[in-house]
CSV table of C-alpha atoms in Angstrom, one decimal:
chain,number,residue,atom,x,y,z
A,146,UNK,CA,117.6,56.4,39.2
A,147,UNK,CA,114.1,55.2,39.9
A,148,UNK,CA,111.3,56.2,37.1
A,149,UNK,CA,108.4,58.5,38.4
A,150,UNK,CA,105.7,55.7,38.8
A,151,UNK,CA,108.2,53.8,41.2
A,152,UNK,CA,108.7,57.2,43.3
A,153,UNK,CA,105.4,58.9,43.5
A,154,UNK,CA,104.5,62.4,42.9
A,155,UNK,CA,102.2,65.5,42.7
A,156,UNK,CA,101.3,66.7,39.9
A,157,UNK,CA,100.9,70.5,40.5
A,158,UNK,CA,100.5,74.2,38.9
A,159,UNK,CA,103.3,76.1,39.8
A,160,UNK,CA,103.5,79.9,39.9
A,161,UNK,CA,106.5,81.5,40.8
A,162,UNK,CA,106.0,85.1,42.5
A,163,UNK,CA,107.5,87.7,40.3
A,164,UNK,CA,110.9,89.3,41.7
A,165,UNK,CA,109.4,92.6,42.5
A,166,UNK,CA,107.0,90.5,44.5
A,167,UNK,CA,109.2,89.6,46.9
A,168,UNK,CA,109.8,86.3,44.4
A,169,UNK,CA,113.2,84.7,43.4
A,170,UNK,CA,116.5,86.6,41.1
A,171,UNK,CA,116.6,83.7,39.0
A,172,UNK,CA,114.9,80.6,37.0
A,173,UNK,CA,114.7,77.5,38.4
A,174,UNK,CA,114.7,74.3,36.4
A,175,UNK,CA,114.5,70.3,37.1
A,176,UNK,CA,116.1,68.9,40.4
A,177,UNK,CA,115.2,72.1,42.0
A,178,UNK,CA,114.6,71.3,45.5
A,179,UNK,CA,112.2,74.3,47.9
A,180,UNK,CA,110.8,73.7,51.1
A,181,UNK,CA,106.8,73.6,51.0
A,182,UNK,CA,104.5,74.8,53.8
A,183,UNK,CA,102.3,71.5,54.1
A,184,UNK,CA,98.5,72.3,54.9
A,185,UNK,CA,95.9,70.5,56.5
A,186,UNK,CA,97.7,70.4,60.2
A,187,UNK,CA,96.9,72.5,63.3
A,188,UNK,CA,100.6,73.5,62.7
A,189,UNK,CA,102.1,73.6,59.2
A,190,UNK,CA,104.5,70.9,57.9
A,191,UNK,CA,107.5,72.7,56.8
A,192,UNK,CA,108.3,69.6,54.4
A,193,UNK,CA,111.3,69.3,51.2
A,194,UNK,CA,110.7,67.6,47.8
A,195,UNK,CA,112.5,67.7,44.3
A,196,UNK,CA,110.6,69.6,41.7
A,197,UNK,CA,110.7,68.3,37.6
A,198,UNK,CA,109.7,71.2,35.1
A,199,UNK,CA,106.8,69.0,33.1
A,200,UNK,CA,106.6,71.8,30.6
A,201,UNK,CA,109.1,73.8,30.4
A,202,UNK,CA,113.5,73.7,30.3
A,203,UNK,CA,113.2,77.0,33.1
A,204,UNK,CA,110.9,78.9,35.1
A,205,UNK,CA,111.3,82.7,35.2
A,206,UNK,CA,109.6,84.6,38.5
A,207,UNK,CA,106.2,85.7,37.6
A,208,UNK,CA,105.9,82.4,35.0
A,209,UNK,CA,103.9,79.4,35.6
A,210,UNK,CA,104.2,75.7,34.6
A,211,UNK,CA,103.0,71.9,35.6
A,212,UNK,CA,105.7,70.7,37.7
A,213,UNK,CA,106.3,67.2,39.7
A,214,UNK,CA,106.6,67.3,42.8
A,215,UNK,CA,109.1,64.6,44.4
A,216,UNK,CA,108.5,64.1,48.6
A,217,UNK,CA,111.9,63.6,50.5
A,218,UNK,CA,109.5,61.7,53.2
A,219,UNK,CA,106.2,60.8,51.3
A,220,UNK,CA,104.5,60.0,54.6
A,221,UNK,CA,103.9,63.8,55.8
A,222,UNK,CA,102.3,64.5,52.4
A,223,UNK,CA,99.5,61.6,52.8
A,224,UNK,CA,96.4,64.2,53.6
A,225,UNK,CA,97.6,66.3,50.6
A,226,UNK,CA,95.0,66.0,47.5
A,227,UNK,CA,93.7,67.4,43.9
A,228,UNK,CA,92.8,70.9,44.5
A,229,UNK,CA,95.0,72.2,47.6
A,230,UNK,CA,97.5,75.5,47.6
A,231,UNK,CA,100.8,74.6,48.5
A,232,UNK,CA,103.4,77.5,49.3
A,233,UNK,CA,106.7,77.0,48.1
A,234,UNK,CA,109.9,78.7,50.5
A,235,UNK,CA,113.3,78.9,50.5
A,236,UNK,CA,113.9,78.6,53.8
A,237,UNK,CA,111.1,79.3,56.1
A,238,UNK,CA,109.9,82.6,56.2
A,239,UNK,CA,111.1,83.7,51.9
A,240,UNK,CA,108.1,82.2,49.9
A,241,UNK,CA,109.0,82.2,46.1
A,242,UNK,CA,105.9,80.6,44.8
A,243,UNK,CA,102.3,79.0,45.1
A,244,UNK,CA,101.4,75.5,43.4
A,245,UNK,CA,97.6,74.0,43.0
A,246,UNK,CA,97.9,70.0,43.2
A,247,UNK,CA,96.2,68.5,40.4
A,248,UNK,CA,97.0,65.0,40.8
A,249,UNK,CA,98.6,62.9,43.1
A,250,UNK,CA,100.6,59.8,41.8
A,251,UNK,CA,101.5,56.8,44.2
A,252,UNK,CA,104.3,55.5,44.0
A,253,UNK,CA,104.1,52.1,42.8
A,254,UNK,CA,103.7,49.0,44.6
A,255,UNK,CA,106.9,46.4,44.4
A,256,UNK,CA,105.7,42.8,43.2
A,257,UNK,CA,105.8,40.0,46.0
């Protein structure tokens, strides 16, 4: 498997909504993989990425941690920056979470 700098990711805070909230059942933990309602569009990017717990083993609803964020198809997330909300679903209508990028990553750049 690649290492993160070769991949690219967002670093992000990551709170789950708690289950009375409407949030999940259960924890979720490294190689989780959500849907995330993409900002920034006239209509939103309903785009998938694999998540790594920074932080923590698990994630309980109503907990928060850094996460990674791992883009399926980094190209949809180019206009997504330090400082934007990011709504996390299963599916498209049951959202489970809300993150805050910190940082985005590149992936790195092969030698020529």
């Amino acid at each position: 498997m690649k290492n993160p700098e070769e991949l690219g990711y967002l670093e992000a805070r990551l709170e789950l909504l708690a289950t009375a909230r409407g949030g999940r059942l259960s924890p979720i933990r490294s190689g989780y993989m959500p849907n995330w309602w993409l900002p920034g569009t006239v209509e939103p990017i309903l785009a998938s990425a694999a998540l790594e717990l920074v932080d923590h083993e698990e994630l309980s609803p109503g907990a928060s941690g850094v996460v990674r964020i791992y883009p399926f198809v980094p190209e949809i997330w180019s206009e997504i920056g330090a400082g934007m909300d990011l709504k996390m679903t299963e599916g498209p209508r049951w959202t489970v979470g809300h993150a805050t990028v910190v940082r985005v990553v590149p992936a790195a750049t092969p030698a020529r």
